[in-house]
PDB file of C-alpha atoms and ligand atoms in Angstrom:
ATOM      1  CA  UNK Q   1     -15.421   6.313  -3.561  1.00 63.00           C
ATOM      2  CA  UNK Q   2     -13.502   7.836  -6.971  1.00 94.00           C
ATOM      3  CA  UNK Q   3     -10.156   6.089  -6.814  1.00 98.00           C
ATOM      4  CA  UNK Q   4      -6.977   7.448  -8.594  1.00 98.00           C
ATOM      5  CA  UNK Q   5      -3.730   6.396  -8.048  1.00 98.00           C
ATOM      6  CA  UNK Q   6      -0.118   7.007  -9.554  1.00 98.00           C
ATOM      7  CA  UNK Q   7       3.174   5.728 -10.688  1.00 98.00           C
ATOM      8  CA  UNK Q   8       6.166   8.134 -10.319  1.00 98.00           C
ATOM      9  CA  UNK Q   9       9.434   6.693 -11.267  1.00 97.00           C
ATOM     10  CA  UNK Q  10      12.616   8.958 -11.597  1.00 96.00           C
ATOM     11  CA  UNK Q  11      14.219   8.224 -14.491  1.00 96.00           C
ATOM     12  CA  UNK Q  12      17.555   7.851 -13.165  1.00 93.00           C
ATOM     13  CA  UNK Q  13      17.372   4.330 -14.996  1.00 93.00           C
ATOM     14  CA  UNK Q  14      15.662   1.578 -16.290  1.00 94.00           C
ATOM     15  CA  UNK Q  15      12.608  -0.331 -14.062  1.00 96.00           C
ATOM     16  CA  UNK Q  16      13.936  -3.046 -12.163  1.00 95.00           C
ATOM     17  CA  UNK Q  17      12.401  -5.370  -9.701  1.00 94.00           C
ATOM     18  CA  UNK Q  18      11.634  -3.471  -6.774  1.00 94.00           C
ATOM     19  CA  UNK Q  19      10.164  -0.321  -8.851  1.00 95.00           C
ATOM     20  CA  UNK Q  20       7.947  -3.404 -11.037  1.00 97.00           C
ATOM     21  CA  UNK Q  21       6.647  -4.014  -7.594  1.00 97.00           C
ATOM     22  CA  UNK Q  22       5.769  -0.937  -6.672  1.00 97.00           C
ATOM     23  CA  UNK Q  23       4.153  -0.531 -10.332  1.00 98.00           C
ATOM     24  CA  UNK Q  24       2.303  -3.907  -9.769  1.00 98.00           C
ATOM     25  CA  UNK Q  25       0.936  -2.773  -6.268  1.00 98.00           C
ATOM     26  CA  UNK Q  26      -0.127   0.462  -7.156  1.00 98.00           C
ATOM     27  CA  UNK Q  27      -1.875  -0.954 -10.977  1.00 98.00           C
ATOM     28  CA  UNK Q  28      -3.533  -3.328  -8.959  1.00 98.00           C
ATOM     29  CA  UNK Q  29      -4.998  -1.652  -5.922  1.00 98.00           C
ATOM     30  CA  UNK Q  30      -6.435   0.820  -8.455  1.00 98.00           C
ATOM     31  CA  UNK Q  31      -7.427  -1.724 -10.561  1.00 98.00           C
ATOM     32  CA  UNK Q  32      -9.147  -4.013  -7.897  1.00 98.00           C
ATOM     33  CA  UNK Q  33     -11.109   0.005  -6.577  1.00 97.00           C
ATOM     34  CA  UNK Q  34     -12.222  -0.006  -9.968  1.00 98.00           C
ATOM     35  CA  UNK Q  35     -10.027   3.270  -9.995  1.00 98.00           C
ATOM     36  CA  UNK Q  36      -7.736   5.209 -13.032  1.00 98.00           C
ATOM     37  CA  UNK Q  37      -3.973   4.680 -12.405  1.00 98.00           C
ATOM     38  CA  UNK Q  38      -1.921   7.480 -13.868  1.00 98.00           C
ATOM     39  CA  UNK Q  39       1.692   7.788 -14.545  1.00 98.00           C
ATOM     40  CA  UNK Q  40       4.038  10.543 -14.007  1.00 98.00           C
ATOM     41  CA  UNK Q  41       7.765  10.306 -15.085  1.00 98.00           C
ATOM     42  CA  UNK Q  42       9.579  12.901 -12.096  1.00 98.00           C
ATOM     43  CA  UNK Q  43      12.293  14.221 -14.309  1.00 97.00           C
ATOM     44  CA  UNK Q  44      13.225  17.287 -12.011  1.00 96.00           C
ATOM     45  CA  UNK Q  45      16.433  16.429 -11.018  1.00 92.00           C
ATOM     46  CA  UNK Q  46      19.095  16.271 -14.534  1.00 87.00           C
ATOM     47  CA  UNK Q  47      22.423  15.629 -12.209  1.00 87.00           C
ATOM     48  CA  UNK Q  48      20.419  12.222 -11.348  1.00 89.00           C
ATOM     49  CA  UNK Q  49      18.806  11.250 -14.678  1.00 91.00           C
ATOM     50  CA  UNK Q  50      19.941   8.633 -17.315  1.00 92.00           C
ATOM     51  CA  UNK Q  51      19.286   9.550 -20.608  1.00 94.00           C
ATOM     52  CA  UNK Q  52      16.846   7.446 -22.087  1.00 96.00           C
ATOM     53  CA  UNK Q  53      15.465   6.253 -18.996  1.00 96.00           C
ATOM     54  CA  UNK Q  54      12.210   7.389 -19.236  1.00 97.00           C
ATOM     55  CA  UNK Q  55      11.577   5.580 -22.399  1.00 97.00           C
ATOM     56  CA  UNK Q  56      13.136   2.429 -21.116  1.00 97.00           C
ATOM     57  CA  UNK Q  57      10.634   2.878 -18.079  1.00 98.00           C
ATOM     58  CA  UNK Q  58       7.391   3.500 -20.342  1.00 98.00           C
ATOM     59  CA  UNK Q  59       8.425   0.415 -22.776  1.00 98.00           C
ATOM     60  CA  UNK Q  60       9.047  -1.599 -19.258  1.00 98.00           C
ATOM     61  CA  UNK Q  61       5.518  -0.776 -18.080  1.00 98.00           C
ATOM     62  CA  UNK Q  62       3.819  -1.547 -21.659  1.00 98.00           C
ATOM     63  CA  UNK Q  63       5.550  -5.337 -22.043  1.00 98.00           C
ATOM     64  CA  UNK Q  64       4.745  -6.023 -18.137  1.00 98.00           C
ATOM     65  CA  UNK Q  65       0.913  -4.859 -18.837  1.00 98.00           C
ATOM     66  CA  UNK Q  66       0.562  -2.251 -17.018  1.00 98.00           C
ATOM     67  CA  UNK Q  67      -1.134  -0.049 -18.884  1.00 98.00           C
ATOM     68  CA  UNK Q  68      -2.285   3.940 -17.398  1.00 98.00           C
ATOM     69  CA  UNK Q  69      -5.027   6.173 -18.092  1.00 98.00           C
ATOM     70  CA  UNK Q  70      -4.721   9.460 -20.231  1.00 98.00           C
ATOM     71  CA  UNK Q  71      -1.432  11.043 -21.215  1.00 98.00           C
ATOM     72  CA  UNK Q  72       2.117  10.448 -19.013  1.00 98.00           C
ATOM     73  CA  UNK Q  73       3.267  13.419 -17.298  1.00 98.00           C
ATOM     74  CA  UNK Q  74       6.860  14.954 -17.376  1.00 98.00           C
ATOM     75  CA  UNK Q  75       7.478  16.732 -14.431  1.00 98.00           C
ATOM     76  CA  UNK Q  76       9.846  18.734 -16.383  1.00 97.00           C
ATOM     77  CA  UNK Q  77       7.215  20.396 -18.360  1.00 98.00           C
ATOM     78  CA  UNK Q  78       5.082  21.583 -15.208  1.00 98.00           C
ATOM     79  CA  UNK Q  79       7.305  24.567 -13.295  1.00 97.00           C
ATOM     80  CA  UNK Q  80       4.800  26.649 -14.202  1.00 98.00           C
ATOM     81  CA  UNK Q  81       2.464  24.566 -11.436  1.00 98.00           C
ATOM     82  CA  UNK Q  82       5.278  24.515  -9.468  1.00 98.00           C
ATOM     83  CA  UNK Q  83       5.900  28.522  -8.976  1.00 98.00           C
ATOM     84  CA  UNK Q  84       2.218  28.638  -8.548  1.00 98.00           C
ATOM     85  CA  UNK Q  85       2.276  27.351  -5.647  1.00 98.00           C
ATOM     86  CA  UNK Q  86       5.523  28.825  -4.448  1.00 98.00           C
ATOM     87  CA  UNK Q  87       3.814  32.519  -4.622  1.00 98.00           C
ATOM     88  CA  UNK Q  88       0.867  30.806  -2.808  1.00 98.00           C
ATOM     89  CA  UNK Q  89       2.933  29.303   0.118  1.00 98.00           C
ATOM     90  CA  UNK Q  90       5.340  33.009  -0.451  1.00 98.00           C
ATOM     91  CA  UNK Q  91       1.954  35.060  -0.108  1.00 98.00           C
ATOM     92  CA  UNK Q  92       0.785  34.037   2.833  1.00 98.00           C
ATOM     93  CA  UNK Q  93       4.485  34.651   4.634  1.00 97.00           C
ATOM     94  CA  UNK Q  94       5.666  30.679   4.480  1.00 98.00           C
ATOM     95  CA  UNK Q  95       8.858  30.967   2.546  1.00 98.00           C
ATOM     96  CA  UNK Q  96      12.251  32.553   2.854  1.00 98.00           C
ATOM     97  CA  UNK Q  97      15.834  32.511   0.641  1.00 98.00           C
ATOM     98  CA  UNK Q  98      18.459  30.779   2.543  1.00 97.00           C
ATOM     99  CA  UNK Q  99      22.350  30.801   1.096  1.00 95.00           C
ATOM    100  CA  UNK Q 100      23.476  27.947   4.271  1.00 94.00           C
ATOM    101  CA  UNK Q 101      25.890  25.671   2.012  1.00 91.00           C
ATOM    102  CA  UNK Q 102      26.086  21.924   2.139  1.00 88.00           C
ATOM    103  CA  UNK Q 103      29.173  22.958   4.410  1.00 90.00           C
ATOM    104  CA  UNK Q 104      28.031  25.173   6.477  1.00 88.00           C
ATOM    105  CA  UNK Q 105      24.758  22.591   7.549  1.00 88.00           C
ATOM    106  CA  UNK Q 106      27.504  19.987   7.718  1.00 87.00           C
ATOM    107  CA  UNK Q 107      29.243  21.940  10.337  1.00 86.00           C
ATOM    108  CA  UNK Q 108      26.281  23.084  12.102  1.00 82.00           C
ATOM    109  CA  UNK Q 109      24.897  19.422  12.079  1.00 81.00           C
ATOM    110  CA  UNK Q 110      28.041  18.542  13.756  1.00 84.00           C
ATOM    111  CA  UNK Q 111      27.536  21.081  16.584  1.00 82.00           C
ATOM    112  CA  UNK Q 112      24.105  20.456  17.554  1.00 77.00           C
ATOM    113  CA  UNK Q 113      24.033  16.576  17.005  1.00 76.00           C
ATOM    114  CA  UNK Q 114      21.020  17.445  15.045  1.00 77.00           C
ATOM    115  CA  UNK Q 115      20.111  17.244  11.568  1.00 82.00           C
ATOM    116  CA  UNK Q 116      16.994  19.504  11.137  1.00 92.00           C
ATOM    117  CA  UNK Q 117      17.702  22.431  10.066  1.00 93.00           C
ATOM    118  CA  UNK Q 118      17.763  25.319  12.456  1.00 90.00           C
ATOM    119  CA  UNK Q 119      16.798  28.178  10.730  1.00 92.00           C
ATOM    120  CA  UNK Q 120      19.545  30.208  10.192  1.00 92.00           C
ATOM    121  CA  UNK Q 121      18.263  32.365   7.721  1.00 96.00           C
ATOM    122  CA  UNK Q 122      14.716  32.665   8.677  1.00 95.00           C
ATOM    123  CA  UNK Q 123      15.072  35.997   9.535  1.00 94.00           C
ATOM    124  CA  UNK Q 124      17.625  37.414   7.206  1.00 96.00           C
ATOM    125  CA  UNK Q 125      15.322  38.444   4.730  1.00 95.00           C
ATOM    126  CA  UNK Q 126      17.790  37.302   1.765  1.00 96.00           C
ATOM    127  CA  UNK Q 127      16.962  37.790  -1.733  1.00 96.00           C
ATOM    128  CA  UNK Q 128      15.870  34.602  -3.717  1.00 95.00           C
ATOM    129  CA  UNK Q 129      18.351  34.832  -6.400  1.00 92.00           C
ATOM    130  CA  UNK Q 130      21.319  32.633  -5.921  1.00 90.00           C
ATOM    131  CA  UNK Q 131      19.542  30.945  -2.906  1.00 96.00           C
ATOM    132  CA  UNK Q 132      17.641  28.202  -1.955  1.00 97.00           C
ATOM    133  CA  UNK Q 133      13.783  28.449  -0.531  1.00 98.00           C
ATOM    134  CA  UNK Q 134      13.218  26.855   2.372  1.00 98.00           C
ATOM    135  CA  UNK Q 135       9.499  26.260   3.831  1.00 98.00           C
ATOM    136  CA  UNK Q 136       8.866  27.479   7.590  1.00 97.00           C
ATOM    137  CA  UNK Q 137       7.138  25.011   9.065  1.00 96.00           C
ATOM    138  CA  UNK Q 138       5.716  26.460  12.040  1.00 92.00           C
ATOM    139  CA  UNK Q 139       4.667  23.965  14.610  1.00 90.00           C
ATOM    140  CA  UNK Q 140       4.926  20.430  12.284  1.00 88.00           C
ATOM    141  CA  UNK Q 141       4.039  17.570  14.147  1.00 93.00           C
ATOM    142  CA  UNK Q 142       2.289  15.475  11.894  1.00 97.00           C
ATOM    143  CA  UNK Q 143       0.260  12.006  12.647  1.00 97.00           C
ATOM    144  CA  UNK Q 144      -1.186  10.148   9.924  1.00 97.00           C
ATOM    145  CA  UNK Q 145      -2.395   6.809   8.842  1.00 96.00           C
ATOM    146  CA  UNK Q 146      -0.396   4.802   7.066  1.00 96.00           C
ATOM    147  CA  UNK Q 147      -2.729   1.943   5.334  1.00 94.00           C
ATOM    148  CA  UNK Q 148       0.102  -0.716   6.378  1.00 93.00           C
ATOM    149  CA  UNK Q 149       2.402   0.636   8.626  1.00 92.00           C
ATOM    150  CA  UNK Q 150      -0.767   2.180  10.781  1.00 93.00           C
ATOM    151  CA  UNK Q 151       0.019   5.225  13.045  1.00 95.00           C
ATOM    152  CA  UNK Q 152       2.425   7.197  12.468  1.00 96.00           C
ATOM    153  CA  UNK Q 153       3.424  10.465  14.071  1.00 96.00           C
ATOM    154  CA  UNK Q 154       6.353  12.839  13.007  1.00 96.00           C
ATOM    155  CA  UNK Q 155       7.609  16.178  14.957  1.00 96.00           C
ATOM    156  CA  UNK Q 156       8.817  17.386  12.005  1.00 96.00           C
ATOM    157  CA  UNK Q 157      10.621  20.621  13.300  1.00 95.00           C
ATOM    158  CA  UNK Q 158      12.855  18.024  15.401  1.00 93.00           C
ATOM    159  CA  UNK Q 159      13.739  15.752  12.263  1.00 94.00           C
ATOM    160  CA  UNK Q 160      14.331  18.015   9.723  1.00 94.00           C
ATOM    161  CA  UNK Q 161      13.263  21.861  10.293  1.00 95.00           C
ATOM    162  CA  UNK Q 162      11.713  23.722   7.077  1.00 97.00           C
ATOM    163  CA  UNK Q 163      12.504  21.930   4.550  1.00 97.00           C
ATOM    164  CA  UNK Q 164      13.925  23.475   0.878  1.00 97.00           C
ATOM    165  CA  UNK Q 165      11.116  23.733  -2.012  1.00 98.00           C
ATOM    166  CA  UNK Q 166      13.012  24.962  -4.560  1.00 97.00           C
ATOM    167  CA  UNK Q 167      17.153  24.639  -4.925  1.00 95.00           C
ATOM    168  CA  UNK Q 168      19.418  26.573  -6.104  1.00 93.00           C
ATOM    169  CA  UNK Q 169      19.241  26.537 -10.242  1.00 87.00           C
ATOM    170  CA  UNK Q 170      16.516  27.098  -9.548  1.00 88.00           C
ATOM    171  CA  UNK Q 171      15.646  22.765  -8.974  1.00 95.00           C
ATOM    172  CA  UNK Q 172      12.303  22.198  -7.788  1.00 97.00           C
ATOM    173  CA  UNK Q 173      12.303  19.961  -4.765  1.00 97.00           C
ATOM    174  CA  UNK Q 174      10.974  16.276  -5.040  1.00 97.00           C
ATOM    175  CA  UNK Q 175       8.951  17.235  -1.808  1.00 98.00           C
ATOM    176  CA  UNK Q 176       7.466  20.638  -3.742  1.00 98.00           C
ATOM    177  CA  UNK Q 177       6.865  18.830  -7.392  1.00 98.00           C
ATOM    178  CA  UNK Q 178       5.376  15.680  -6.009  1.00 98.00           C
ATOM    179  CA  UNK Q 179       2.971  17.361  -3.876  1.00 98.00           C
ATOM    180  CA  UNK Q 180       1.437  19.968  -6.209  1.00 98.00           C
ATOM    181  CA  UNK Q 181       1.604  17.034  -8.850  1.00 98.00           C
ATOM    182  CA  UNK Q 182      -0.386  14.542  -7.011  1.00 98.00           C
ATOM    183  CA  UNK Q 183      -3.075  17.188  -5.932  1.00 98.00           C
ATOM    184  CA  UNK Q 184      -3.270  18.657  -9.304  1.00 98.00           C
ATOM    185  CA  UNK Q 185      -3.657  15.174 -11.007  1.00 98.00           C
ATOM    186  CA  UNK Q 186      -6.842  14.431  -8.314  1.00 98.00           C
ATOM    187  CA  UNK Q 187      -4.201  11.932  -6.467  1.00 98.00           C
ATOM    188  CA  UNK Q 188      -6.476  10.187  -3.942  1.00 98.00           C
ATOM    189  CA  UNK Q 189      -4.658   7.049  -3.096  1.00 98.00           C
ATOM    190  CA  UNK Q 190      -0.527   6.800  -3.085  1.00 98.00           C
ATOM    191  CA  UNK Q 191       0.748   3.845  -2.834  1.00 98.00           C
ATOM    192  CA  UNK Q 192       4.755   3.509  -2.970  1.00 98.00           C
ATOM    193  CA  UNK Q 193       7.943   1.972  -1.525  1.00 95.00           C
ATOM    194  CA  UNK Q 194       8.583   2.871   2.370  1.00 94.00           C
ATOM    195  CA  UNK Q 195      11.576   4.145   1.697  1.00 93.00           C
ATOM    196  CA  UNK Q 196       9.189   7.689   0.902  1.00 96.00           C
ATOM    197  CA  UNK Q 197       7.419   6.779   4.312  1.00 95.00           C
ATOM    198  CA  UNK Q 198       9.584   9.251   5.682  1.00 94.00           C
ATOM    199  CA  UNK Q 199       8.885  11.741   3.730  1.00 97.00           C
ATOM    200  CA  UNK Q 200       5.250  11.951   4.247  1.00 98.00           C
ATOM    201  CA  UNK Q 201       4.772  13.922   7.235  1.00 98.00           C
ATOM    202  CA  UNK Q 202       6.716  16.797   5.640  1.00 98.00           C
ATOM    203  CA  UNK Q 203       4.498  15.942   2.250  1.00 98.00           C
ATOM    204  CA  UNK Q 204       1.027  16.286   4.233  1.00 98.00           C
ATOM    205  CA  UNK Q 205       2.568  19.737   6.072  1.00 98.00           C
ATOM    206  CA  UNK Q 206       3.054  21.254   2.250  1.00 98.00           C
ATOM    207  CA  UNK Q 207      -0.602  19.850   1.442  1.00 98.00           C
ATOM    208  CA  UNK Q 208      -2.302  21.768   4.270  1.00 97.00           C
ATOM    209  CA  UNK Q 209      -0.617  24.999   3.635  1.00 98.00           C
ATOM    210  CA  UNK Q 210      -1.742  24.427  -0.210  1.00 98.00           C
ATOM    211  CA  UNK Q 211      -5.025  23.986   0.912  1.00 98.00           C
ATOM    212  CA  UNK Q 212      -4.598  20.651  -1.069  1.00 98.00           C
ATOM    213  CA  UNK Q 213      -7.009  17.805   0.215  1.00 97.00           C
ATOM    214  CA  UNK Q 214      -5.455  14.610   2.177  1.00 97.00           C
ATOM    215  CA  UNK Q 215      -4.283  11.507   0.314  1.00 98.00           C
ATOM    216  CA  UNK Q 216      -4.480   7.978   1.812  1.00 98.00           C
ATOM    217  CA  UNK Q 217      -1.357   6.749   2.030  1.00 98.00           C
ATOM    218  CA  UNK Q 218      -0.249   2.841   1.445  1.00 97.00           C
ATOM    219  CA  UNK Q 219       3.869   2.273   2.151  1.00 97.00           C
ATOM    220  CA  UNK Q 220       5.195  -1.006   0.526  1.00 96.00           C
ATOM    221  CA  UNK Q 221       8.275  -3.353   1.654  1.00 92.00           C
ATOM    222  CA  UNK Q 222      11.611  -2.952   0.087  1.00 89.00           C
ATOM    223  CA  UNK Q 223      13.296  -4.914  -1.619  1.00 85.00           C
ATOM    224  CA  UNK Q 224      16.462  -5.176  -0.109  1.00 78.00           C
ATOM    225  CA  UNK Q 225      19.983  -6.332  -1.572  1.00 70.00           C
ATOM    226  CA  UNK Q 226      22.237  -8.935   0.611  1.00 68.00           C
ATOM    227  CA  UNK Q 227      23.965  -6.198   2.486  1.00 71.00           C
ATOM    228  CA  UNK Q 228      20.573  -4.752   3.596  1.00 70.00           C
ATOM    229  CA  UNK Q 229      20.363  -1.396   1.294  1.00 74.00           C
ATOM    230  CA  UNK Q 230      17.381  -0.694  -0.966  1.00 71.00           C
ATOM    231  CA  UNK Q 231      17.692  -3.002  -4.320  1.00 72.00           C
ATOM    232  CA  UNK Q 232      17.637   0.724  -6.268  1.00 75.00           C
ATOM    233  CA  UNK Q 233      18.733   2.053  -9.462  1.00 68.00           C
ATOM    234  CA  UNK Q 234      21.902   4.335  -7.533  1.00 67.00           C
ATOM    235  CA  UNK Q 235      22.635   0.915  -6.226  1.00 70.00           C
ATOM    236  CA  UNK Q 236      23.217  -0.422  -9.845  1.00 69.00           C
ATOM    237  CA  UNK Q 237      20.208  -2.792  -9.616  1.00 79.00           C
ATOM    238  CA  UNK Q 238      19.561  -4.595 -12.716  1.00 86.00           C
ATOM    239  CA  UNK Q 239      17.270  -3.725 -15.835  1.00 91.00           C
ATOM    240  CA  UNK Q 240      14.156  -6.097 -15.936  1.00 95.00           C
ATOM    241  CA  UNK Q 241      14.319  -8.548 -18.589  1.00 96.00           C
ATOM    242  CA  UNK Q 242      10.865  -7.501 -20.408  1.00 97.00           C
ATOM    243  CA  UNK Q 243      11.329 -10.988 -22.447  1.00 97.00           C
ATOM    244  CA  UNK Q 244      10.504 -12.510 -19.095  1.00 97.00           C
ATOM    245  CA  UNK Q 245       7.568 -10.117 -18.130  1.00 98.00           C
ATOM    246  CA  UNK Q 246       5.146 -13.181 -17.301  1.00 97.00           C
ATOM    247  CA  UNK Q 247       7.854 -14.314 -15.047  1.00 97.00           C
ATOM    248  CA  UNK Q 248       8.748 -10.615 -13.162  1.00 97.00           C
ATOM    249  CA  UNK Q 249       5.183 -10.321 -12.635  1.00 98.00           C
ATOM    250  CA  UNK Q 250       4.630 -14.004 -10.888  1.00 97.00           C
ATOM    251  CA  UNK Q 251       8.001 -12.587  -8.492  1.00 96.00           C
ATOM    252  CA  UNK Q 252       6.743  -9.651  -7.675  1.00 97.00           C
ATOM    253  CA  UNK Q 253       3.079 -10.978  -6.831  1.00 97.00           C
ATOM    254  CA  UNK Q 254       4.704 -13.602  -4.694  1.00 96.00           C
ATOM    255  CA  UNK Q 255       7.211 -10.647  -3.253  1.00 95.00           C
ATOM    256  CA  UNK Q 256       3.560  -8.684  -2.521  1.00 97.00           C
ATOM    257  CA  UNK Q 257       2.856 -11.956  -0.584  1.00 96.00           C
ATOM    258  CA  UNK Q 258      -0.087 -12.921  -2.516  1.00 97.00           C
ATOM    259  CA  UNK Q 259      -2.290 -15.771  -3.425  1.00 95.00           C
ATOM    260  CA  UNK Q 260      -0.198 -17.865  -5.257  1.00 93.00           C
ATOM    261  CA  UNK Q 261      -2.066 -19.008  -8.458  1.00 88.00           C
ATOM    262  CA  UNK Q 262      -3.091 -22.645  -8.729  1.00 87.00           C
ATOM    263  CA  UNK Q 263      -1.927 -22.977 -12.597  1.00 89.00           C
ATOM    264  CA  UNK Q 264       0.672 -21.280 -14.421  1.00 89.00           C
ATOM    265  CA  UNK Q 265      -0.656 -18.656 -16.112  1.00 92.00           C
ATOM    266  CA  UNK Q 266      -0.858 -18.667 -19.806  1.00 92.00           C
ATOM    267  CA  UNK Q 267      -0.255 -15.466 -20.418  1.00 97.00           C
ATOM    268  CA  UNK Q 268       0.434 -11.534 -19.030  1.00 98.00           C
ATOM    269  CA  UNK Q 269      -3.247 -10.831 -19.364  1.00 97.00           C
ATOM    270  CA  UNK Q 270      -4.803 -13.932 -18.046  1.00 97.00           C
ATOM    271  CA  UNK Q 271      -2.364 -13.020 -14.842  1.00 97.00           C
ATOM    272  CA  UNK Q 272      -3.320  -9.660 -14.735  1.00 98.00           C
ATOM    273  CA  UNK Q 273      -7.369 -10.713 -14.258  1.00 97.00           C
ATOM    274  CA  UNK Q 274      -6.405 -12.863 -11.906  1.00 97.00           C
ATOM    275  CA  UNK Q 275      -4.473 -10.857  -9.875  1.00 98.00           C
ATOM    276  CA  UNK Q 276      -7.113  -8.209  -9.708  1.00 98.00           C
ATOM    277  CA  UNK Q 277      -9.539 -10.469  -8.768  1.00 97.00           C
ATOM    278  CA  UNK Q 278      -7.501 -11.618  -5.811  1.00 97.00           C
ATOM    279  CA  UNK Q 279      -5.219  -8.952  -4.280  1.00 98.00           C
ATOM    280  CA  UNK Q 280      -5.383  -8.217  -0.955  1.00 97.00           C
ATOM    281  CA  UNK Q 281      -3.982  -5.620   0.507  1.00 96.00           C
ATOM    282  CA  UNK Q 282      -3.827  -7.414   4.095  1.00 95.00           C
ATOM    283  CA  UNK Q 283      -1.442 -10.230   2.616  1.00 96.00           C
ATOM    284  CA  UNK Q 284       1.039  -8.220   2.223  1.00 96.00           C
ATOM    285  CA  UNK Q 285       4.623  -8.719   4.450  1.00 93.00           C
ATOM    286  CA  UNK Q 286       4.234  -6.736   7.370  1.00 88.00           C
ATOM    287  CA  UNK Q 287       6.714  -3.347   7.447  1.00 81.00           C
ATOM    288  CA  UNK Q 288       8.933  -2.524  10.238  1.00 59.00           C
ATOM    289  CA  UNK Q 289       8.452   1.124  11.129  1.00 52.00           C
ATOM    290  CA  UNK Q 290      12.410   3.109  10.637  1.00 51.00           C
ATOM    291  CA  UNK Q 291      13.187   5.592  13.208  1.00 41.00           C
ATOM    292  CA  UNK Q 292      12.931   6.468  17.121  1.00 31.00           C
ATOM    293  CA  UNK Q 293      10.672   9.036  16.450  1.00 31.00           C
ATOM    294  CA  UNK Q 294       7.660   7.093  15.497  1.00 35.00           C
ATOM    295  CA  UNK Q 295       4.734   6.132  17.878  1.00 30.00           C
TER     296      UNK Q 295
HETATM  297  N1  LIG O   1       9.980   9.612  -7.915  1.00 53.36           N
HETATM  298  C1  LIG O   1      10.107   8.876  -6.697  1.00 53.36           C
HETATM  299  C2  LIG O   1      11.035   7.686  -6.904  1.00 53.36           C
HETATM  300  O1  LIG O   1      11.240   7.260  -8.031  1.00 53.36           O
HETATM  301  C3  LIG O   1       8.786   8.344  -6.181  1.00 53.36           C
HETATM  302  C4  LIG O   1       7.886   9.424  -5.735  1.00 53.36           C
HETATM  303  C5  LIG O   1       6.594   9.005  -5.045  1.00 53.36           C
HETATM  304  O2  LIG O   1       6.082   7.917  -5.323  1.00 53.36           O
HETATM  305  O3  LIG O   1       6.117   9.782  -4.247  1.00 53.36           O
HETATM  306  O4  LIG O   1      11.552   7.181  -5.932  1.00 53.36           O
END
């Protein structure tokens, strides 16, 4: 089996614990498949981005070991993949402009006790400039097989509706960029933070109407701050200290519930060979699966 997995951290600041986990997992389940691990800096969203982030990020990676195959990719330099595919998916009938505003879904939202959206401008026929894209979904429920979390099943018109692909700017949506990305890059494993887990159903319906092949999908446990939110870089979480890389790395392998090592290692790379040799995916914490909509 040919094995290639990814790292895609926004830059919207520097690594910090729970994105060195996700790193760690990621290196070493590629690693330990004898597989290439890639990384891909998503820098499609300025408004969110800290400047110099992406350097702190790559320097972060390099001092904790992890090292990737071939060049990094900016997602900012790739629109051109990105409209690609948005005059495939427009060819074949599966987007339309929409000019909703945040208020308007707000209010809507508020009158239907849903939040998917509920196609108000499917059939309007609007022109794209000025407007968002949204992708009609058709009939989306989605089941899928999460490598921890196991079955899970999504009726995708119910949660969220078609989803936007490209804002207005124009922005290329997170749910457009990393799709095309991953199959463009030969993305055959993903492994991540479950935070994204609900985001894959809508992922896999963009995949299939790319005519993209499936990914296997591995969603890993959050770290979570006292008062139960994601440890994240909105949140303020704090830069890693990558004078104490040896140390991050023994947290985050403990963290990933695995094998505790029987000496201190002596360094980064006699770590790093061990904890090839001994992950295992099954050690790691159990998830709990989010949402009433889930089998
Ligand atoms: N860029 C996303 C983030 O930093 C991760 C995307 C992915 O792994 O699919 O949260």
């Amino acid at each position: 089996m040919s094995y290639i997995g990814r790292f895609a951290p926004s830059p919207s600041g520097p690594l910090h614990t729970g994105s060195l986990i996700t790193a760690l997992a990621s290196w070493l389940d590629a690693r330990r498949h004898n597989g290439r691990w890639l990384l891909r800096i998503e820098d499609i969203d300025p408004p969110r981005e800290i400047d110099g982030a992406s350097e702190q990020i790559i320097d972060s990676l390099q001092r904790h070991g992890l090292t990737w195959d071939g060049m990094v990719a900016f997602q900012s330099k790739r629109s051109h993949h990105y409209e690609d595919a948005l005059q495939y998916l427009r060819d074949k009938g599966l987007l339309y402009a929409c000019s909703c505003t945040r208020r308007q879904l707000r209010r809507i939202a508020d009158e239907t006790t849903t939040h998917a959206y509920p196609g108000v401008c499917r059939k309007l026929q609007l022109p794209e400039e000025n407007s968002a894209l949204r992708f009609r979904i058709g009939c989306g429920l989605v089941t899928f097989c999460d490598e921890a979390a196991g079955t899970m099943s999504e009726n995708v018109p119910a949660t969220v509706g078609d989803f936007i692909v490209r804002r207005r700017g124009p922005f290329y949506a997170y749910q457009l960029a990393v799709v095309v990305d991953d199959a463009l890059q030969g993305i055959s494993h993903v492994v991540r933070g479950s935070d994204l887990l609900d985001n894959t159903a809508r992922q896999i319906l963009l995949q299939r109407a790319l005519e993209y092949p499936a990914l296997r999908y591995l969603h890993l446990p959050l770290v979570l701050q006292t008062d139960g939110r994601k440890l994240s870089k909105q949140t303020g979480a704090a830069a890693l200290d990558n004078n104490n890389a040896l140390k991050n790395l023994l947290f985050a392998w403990s963290f990933l519930g695995q094998q505790a090592t029987e000496d201190q290692p002596g360094s980064i790379t006699e770590f790093l060979e061990f904890a090839v040799a001994n992950w295992q995916r099954e050690r790691l914490p159990a998830l709990q699966k989010p949402g009433s909509n889930r089998l």
